[in-house]
Amino acid sequence: MNHPEPSGQDQAAEHNRRAWDRLVRNKQRFTRPAKDDEFHDPLKVLDGNRWLGNAVLGAQLLCLAAGGGRQAPLYAAAGAKVTVVDISAEQLSLDRQVAAEKDLDICTVQTSMDDLSMFADQAFDIVIHPVSTCYLPKIAPVYREVARITRPHGLYISQHKQPTSLQASTLPSENGYELLTPYYCEAQPLPAVQGSLHREEGTLEYLHRWDQLIGEMCRAGFVIEDLTEPCHANSQAAIGTFAHRSTFVAPYVRIKARRMASPAANRVWLPE
Ligand SMILES: C[S@@+](CC[C@H](N)C(=O)[O-])C[C@H]1O[C@@H](n2cnc3c(N)ncnc32)[C@H](O)[C@@H]1O
């Protein structure tokens, strides 16, 4: 199987910066700005689970690794004071473009999601983090930074690729979708794929286990309040399509977490 070169945190970020700039130039998925009609009721588009409600009004809200002219302008239109972080300058230029068109105030910052050192401790009430932790080998440094910049009792809403989906074959064999990639593949980029909607071509992606996705979030100082698996399944879909594959393997998980007032409050004390 074709494995890209292993790489550290900084090399992965640099590789993916170039890859995402390219995806923007090629107008690929996740680089398309919000549509005009979505601005009529932005929270209907953004908050299907109703996890946020009125909390966004006037909130200091960070859209993390969320460039592309979609989340940041919509949250700004919903009344939040928005900062958007992304590694890709091209993605951020889409946010500035939409903000100018819609007369919205948005602050854009180009950095890797594991280095938020330009922000003060407890700077944000809400952090919104679309799918992107898969683009770094290590997830713990990201959670540490998010915990630092989120105020006590603030909200952290994130979405991630599920590990089983990153392990499973793109197309089914006669036995169905098969697990091709090991679960324990520490800091090893996933094999390159082509023509699959569950991966982004040209990027380096990494599998994070459940103990890393959820356990490390708790250990960083968050408590999980809710968790959903956005459903893309359609058992009638043509074999091998994203919807057919999603009938067997859920592609994403969405997590609602709240910052503990003190990380120590998150430790579990077992009786001796
Ligand atoms: C799937 S897109 C999410 C945002 C997109 N607007 C959407 O609609 O879902 C993933 C984003 O993560 C960004 N990204 C990848 N690696 C990153 C890193 N190390 N730090 C910050 N952003 C990163 C990419 O540039 C891209 O904008």
Short mmCIF file of C-alpha atoms and ligand atoms in Angstrom, two decimals:
data_model
loop_
_atom_site.label_atom_id
_atom_site.label_comp_id
_atom_site.label_asym_id
_atom_site.label_seq_id
_atom_site.Cartn_x
_atom_site.Cartn_y
_atom_site.Cartn_z
CA MET A 1 0.00 0.00 0.00
CA ASN A 2 1.19 3.49 -0.86
CA HIS A 3 2.14 5.29 2.41
CA PRO A 4 3.34 8.90 2.13
CA GLU A 5 6.56 9.75 3.99
CA PRO A 6 6.11 9.87 7.77
CA SER A 7 6.27 13.40 9.08
CA GLY A 8 6.27 15.39 12.29
CA GLN A 9 3.70 17.94 13.42
CA ASP A 10 5.31 20.94 11.67
CA GLN A 11 6.04 19.10 8.40
CA ALA A 12 2.43 17.85 8.29
CA ALA A 13 1.14 21.40 8.82
CA GLU A 14 3.40 22.77 6.06
CA HIS A 15 2.45 19.98 3.64
CA ASN A 16 -1.25 20.55 4.32
CA ARG A 17 -0.93 24.34 4.01
CA ARG A 18 0.24 23.87 0.42
CA ALA A 19 -2.33 21.11 -0.23
CA TRP A 20 -5.25 23.26 1.00
CA ASP A 21 -4.09 26.30 -0.98
CA ARG A 22 -4.17 24.01 -4.04
CA LEU A 23 -7.64 22.66 -3.14
CA VAL A 24 -8.91 26.27 -2.99
CA ARG A 25 -7.41 27.11 -6.38
CA ASN A 26 -9.11 23.98 -7.79
CA LYS A 27 -12.42 24.98 -6.11
CA GLN A 28 -12.71 21.63 -4.30
CA ARG A 29 -15.16 20.61 -1.57
CA PHE A 30 -14.83 22.51 1.73
CA THR A 31 -13.47 25.57 -0.07
CA ARG A 32 -16.85 26.91 -1.17
CA PRO A 33 -18.22 29.99 0.60
CA ALA A 34 -21.68 30.10 2.19
CA LYS A 35 -24.54 30.71 -0.25
CA ASP A 36 -26.60 33.90 -0.12
CA ASP A 37 -29.78 32.14 1.08
CA GLU A 38 -27.88 30.61 4.04
CA PHE A 39 -27.49 34.10 5.50
CA HIS A 40 -31.26 34.42 6.04
CA ASP A 41 -31.18 32.10 9.07
CA PRO A 42 -27.50 31.23 9.73
CA LEU A 43 -28.14 29.29 12.95
CA LYS A 44 -30.50 26.96 11.11
CA VAL A 45 -27.53 26.03 8.89
CA LEU A 46 -24.90 25.96 11.63
CA ASP A 47 -26.69 24.65 14.71
CA GLY A 48 -28.83 21.72 13.59
CA ASN A 49 -28.33 20.07 17.00
CA ARG A 50 -29.40 23.28 18.79
CA TRP A 51 -26.31 23.15 20.96
CA LEU A 52 -25.73 26.91 20.72
CA GLY A 53 -29.00 28.81 20.51
CA ASN A 54 -28.67 32.37 21.78
CA ALA A 55 -25.17 31.74 23.17
CA VAL A 56 -23.58 33.09 19.96
CA LEU A 57 -25.08 36.60 20.31
CA GLY A 58 -22.19 38.90 21.23
CA ALA A 59 -19.93 35.92 22.05
CA GLN A 60 -16.20 35.92 21.31
CA LEU A 61 -16.23 32.98 18.91
CA LEU A 62 -13.23 31.24 17.34
CA CYS A 63 -13.73 29.27 14.13
CA LEU A 64 -10.70 26.97 14.34
CA ALA A 65 -9.20 25.48 11.16
CA ALA A 66 -12.36 26.75 9.51
CA GLY A 67 -11.31 28.94 6.61
CA GLY A 68 -13.21 28.88 3.32
CA GLY A 69 -15.80 31.66 3.60
CA ARG A 70 -18.42 29.50 5.24
CA GLN A 71 -18.53 29.09 9.04
CA ALA A 72 -16.91 32.43 9.99
CA PRO A 73 -19.19 34.72 7.91
CA LEU A 74 -22.29 32.76 8.96
CA TYR A 75 -21.43 33.00 12.69
CA ALA A 76 -20.71 36.71 12.25
CA ALA A 77 -24.11 37.13 10.57
CA ALA A 78 -25.65 35.31 13.56
CA GLY A 79 -24.26 38.00 15.88
CA ALA A 80 -20.95 36.55 17.16
CA LYS A 81 -17.62 38.42 17.30
CA VAL A 82 -15.69 36.09 15.04
CA THR A 83 -12.03 35.21 14.69
CA VAL A 84 -11.13 32.54 12.13
CA VAL A 85 -7.90 30.57 12.19
CA ASP A 86 -6.57 28.49 9.31
CA ILE A 87 -3.22 27.24 7.99
CA SER A 88 -4.21 28.12 4.40
CA ALA A 89 -3.89 31.74 3.25
CA GLU A 90 -6.20 30.96 0.32
CA GLN A 91 -8.95 29.66 2.60
CA LEU A 92 -8.68 32.80 4.75
CA SER A 93 -8.85 35.05 1.70
CA LEU A 94 -12.28 33.52 0.97
CA ASP A 95 -13.42 34.56 4.47
CA ARG A 96 -12.20 38.13 3.90
CA GLN A 97 -13.92 38.20 0.50
CA VAL A 98 -17.29 37.07 1.90
CA ALA A 99 -16.94 39.40 4.92
CA ALA A 100 -16.38 42.35 2.56
CA GLU A 101 -19.33 41.37 0.36
CA LYS A 102 -21.69 40.97 3.34
CA ASP A 103 -20.27 43.89 5.34
CA LEU A 104 -19.30 41.66 8.26
CA ASP A 105 -16.47 42.14 10.74
CA ILE A 106 -14.19 39.08 10.88
CA CYS A 107 -10.62 38.75 12.15
CA THR A 108 -8.52 36.24 10.16
CA VAL A 109 -5.34 34.62 11.57
CA GLN A 110 -3.02 32.29 9.67
CA THR A 111 -1.51 29.71 12.01
CA SER A 112 -1.54 25.99 12.73
CA MET A 113 -4.30 24.90 15.11
CA ASP A 114 -1.71 23.59 17.59
CA ASP A 115 -0.13 27.07 17.95
CA LEU A 116 -2.65 29.64 19.19
CA SER A 117 0.00 31.59 21.10
CA MET A 118 -1.25 34.90 19.61
CA PHE A 119 -4.43 34.58 21.74
CA ALA A 120 -4.66 35.34 25.46
CA ASP A 121 -5.76 32.70 27.99
CA GLN A 122 -9.58 32.43 28.17
CA ALA A 123 -10.01 34.75 25.15
CA PHE A 124 -13.03 32.91 23.70
CA ASP A 125 -16.54 31.98 24.88
CA ILE A 126 -17.07 29.46 22.07
CA VAL A 127 -14.70 27.49 19.84
CA ILE A 128 -16.11 25.89 16.68
CA HIS A 129 -13.80 23.34 15.12
CA PRO A 130 -14.89 21.67 11.86
CA VAL A 131 -13.21 18.44 10.66
CA SER A 132 -9.46 19.06 10.60
CA THR A 133 -7.68 17.29 13.49
CA CYS A 134 -6.96 14.51 10.95
CA TYR A 135 -4.40 16.84 9.33
CA LEU A 136 -1.99 16.69 12.28
CA PRO A 137 -0.24 13.60 13.70
CA LYS A 138 -0.83 14.64 17.32
CA ILE A 139 -4.14 15.90 18.62
CA ALA A 140 -3.18 16.57 22.30
CA PRO A 141 -1.31 19.86 21.56
CA VAL A 142 -4.43 21.15 19.76
CA TYR A 143 -6.69 20.33 22.73
CA ARG A 144 -4.18 21.91 25.14
CA GLU A 145 -4.30 25.17 23.18
CA VAL A 146 -8.11 25.11 22.86
CA ALA A 147 -8.40 24.52 26.63
CA ARG A 148 -6.09 27.45 27.34
CA ILE A 149 -7.95 29.97 25.16
CA THR A 150 -11.50 28.90 26.16
CA ARG A 151 -13.00 30.63 29.18
CA PRO A 152 -14.26 28.48 32.09
CA HIS A 153 -17.68 26.98 31.21
CA GLY A 154 -17.10 27.99 27.55
CA LEU A 155 -18.19 25.67 24.72
CA TYR A 156 -15.97 23.64 22.41
CA ILE A 157 -17.84 22.10 19.47
CA SER A 158 -15.71 19.94 17.22
CA GLN A 159 -16.14 17.47 14.42
CA HIS A 160 -13.69 14.68 13.52
CA LYS A 161 -13.27 11.79 11.11
CA GLN A 162 -14.08 8.49 12.83
CA PRO A 163 -11.13 6.09 13.07
CA THR A 164 -13.04 3.14 11.54
CA SER A 165 -13.81 5.22 8.45
CA LEU A 166 -10.11 6.02 8.06
CA GLN A 167 -9.27 2.32 8.41
CA ALA A 168 -11.87 0.99 5.96
CA SER A 169 -11.40 0.49 2.22
CA THR A 170 -12.85 3.11 -0.12
CA LEU A 171 -14.61 0.52 -2.26
CA PRO A 172 -16.15 -2.78 -1.13
CA SER A 173 -14.72 -6.18 -2.03
CA GLU A 174 -16.99 -9.23 -2.22
CA ASN A 175 -16.74 -9.26 1.61
CA GLY A 176 -17.87 -5.64 1.89
CA TYR A 177 -15.81 -2.70 3.18
CA GLU A 178 -12.68 -4.11 4.78
CA LEU A 179 -10.38 -2.76 7.47
CA LEU A 180 -7.13 -2.14 5.62
CA THR A 181 -5.29 0.24 7.95
CA PRO A 182 -4.22 -0.74 11.49
CA TYR A 183 -5.87 1.02 14.43
CA TYR A 184 -2.47 1.51 16.09
CA CYS A 185 -0.47 3.44 13.48
CA GLU A 186 1.14 6.11 15.66
CA ALA A 187 1.92 9.33 13.74
CA GLN A 188 2.01 7.47 10.42
CA PRO A 189 0.20 9.26 7.57
CA LEU A 190 -2.64 7.28 6.04
CA PRO A 191 -2.15 5.68 2.63
CA ALA A 192 -2.99 8.01 -0.26
CA VAL A 193 -6.46 7.53 -1.77
CA GLN A 194 -8.11 8.71 -4.96
CA GLY A 195 -11.71 9.55 -5.75
CA SER A 196 -13.08 9.16 -2.22
CA LEU A 197 -15.31 11.66 -0.43
CA HIS A 198 -14.14 10.51 3.00
CA ARG A 199 -10.59 11.77 2.36
CA GLU A 200 -9.02 14.88 0.79
CA GLU A 201 -6.58 14.10 -2.01
CA GLY A 202 -3.11 15.58 -1.76
CA THR A 203 -3.30 16.18 2.01
CA LEU A 204 -1.52 14.16 4.71
CA GLU A 205 -4.11 12.65 7.05
CA TYR A 206 -3.72 10.81 10.34
CA LEU A 207 -5.96 8.41 12.25
CA HIS A 208 -6.67 9.29 15.89
CA ARG A 209 -7.98 6.58 18.18
CA TRP A 210 -11.01 7.12 20.42
CA ASP A 211 -8.80 7.47 23.48
CA GLN A 212 -7.06 10.32 21.66
CA LEU A 213 -10.19 11.98 20.19
CA ILE A 214 -12.23 11.85 23.40
CA GLY A 215 -9.87 10.87 26.24
CA GLU A 216 -7.33 13.58 25.45
CA MET A 217 -10.12 16.15 25.19
CA CYS A 218 -11.26 15.24 28.73
CA ARG A 219 -7.68 15.20 30.02
CA ALA A 220 -7.16 18.71 28.56
CA GLY A 221 -9.97 19.99 30.81
CA PHE A 222 -13.26 19.46 28.96
CA VAL A 223 -16.39 17.54 29.87
CA ILE A 224 -18.40 15.95 27.06
CA GLU A 225 -22.05 17.06 27.14
CA ASP A 226 -23.27 15.45 23.92
CA LEU A 227 -22.04 13.49 20.92
CA THR A 228 -23.66 12.81 17.55
CA GLU A 229 -22.73 10.93 14.40
CA PRO A 230 -23.91 13.04 11.42
CA CYS A 231 -25.70 10.54 9.18
CA HIS A 232 -24.72 10.29 5.51
CA ALA A 233 -26.09 6.76 5.04
CA ASN A 234 -28.39 5.65 2.24
CA SER A 235 -28.78 1.91 1.87
CA GLN A 236 -30.33 2.43 -1.61
CA ALA A 237 -27.30 4.35 -2.90
CA ALA A 238 -25.08 2.84 -5.60
CA ILE A 239 -22.44 0.45 -4.26
CA GLY A 240 -19.15 2.21 -3.59
CA THR A 241 -20.62 5.71 -3.28
CA PHE A 242 -20.03 7.81 -0.15
CA ALA A 243 -23.67 7.30 0.92
CA HIS A 244 -23.44 3.52 0.46
CA ARG A 245 -20.15 3.30 2.36
CA SER A 246 -21.63 5.49 5.10
CA THR A 247 -24.39 2.88 5.61
CA PHE A 248 -21.65 0.60 6.96
CA VAL A 249 -19.11 3.06 8.38
CA ALA A 250 -20.05 6.40 9.98
CA PRO A 251 -17.63 9.00 8.58
CA TYR A 252 -17.82 11.70 11.27
CA VAL A 253 -18.41 12.36 14.95
CA ARG A 254 -19.53 15.72 16.38
CA ILE A 255 -18.73 16.50 20.02
CA LYS A 256 -20.17 19.15 22.35
CA ALA A 257 -17.73 19.77 25.21
CA ARG A 258 -17.61 22.31 28.01
CA ARG A 259 -14.49 23.80 29.57
CA MET A 260 -14.17 22.86 33.22
CA ALA A 261 -13.57 25.74 35.62
CA SER A 262 -10.50 23.85 36.80
CA PRO A 263 -8.90 20.94 34.90
CA ALA A 264 -8.30 19.21 38.25
CA ALA A 265 -12.09 18.90 38.59
CA ASN A 266 -11.95 16.55 35.62
CA ARG A 267 -9.79 13.90 37.26
CA VAL A 268 -11.48 10.72 38.34
CA TRP A 269 -10.57 9.70 41.87
CA LEU A 270 -10.92 5.99 42.45
CA PRO A 271 -11.23 4.62 45.99
CA GLU A 272 -8.01 2.91 47.13
C1 LIG B 1 -12.56 20.34 6.00
S1 LIG B 1 -11.92 21.98 6.02
C2 LIG B 1 -12.93 22.71 7.27
C3 LIG B 1 -13.41 24.11 6.95
C4 LIG B 1 -14.37 24.23 5.82
N1 LIG B 1 -14.74 25.63 5.67
C5 LIG B 1 -15.67 23.41 5.96
O1 LIG B 1 -16.66 23.85 5.42
O2 LIG B 1 -15.74 22.35 6.58
C6 LIG B 1 -10.38 21.73 6.86
C7 LIG B 1 -9.60 23.01 7.09
O3 LIG B 1 -8.49 22.73 7.95
C8 LIG B 1 -7.43 23.56 7.56
N2 LIG B 1 -6.18 23.01 8.13
C9 LIG B 1 -5.51 21.89 7.79
N3 LIG B 1 -4.45 21.72 8.59
C10 LIG B 1 -4.45 22.75 9.47
C11 LIG B 1 -3.62 23.14 10.57
N4 LIG B 1 -2.55 22.42 10.94
N5 LIG B 1 -3.94 24.24 11.27
C12 LIG B 1 -5.00 25.01 10.92
N6 LIG B 1 -5.82 24.70 9.88
C13 LIG B 1 -5.56 23.58 9.18
C14 LIG B 1 -7.49 23.56 6.05
O4 LIG B 1 -6.79 24.62 5.46
C15 LIG B 1 -9.02 23.62 5.83
O5 LIG B 1 -9.45 24.95 5.72
#
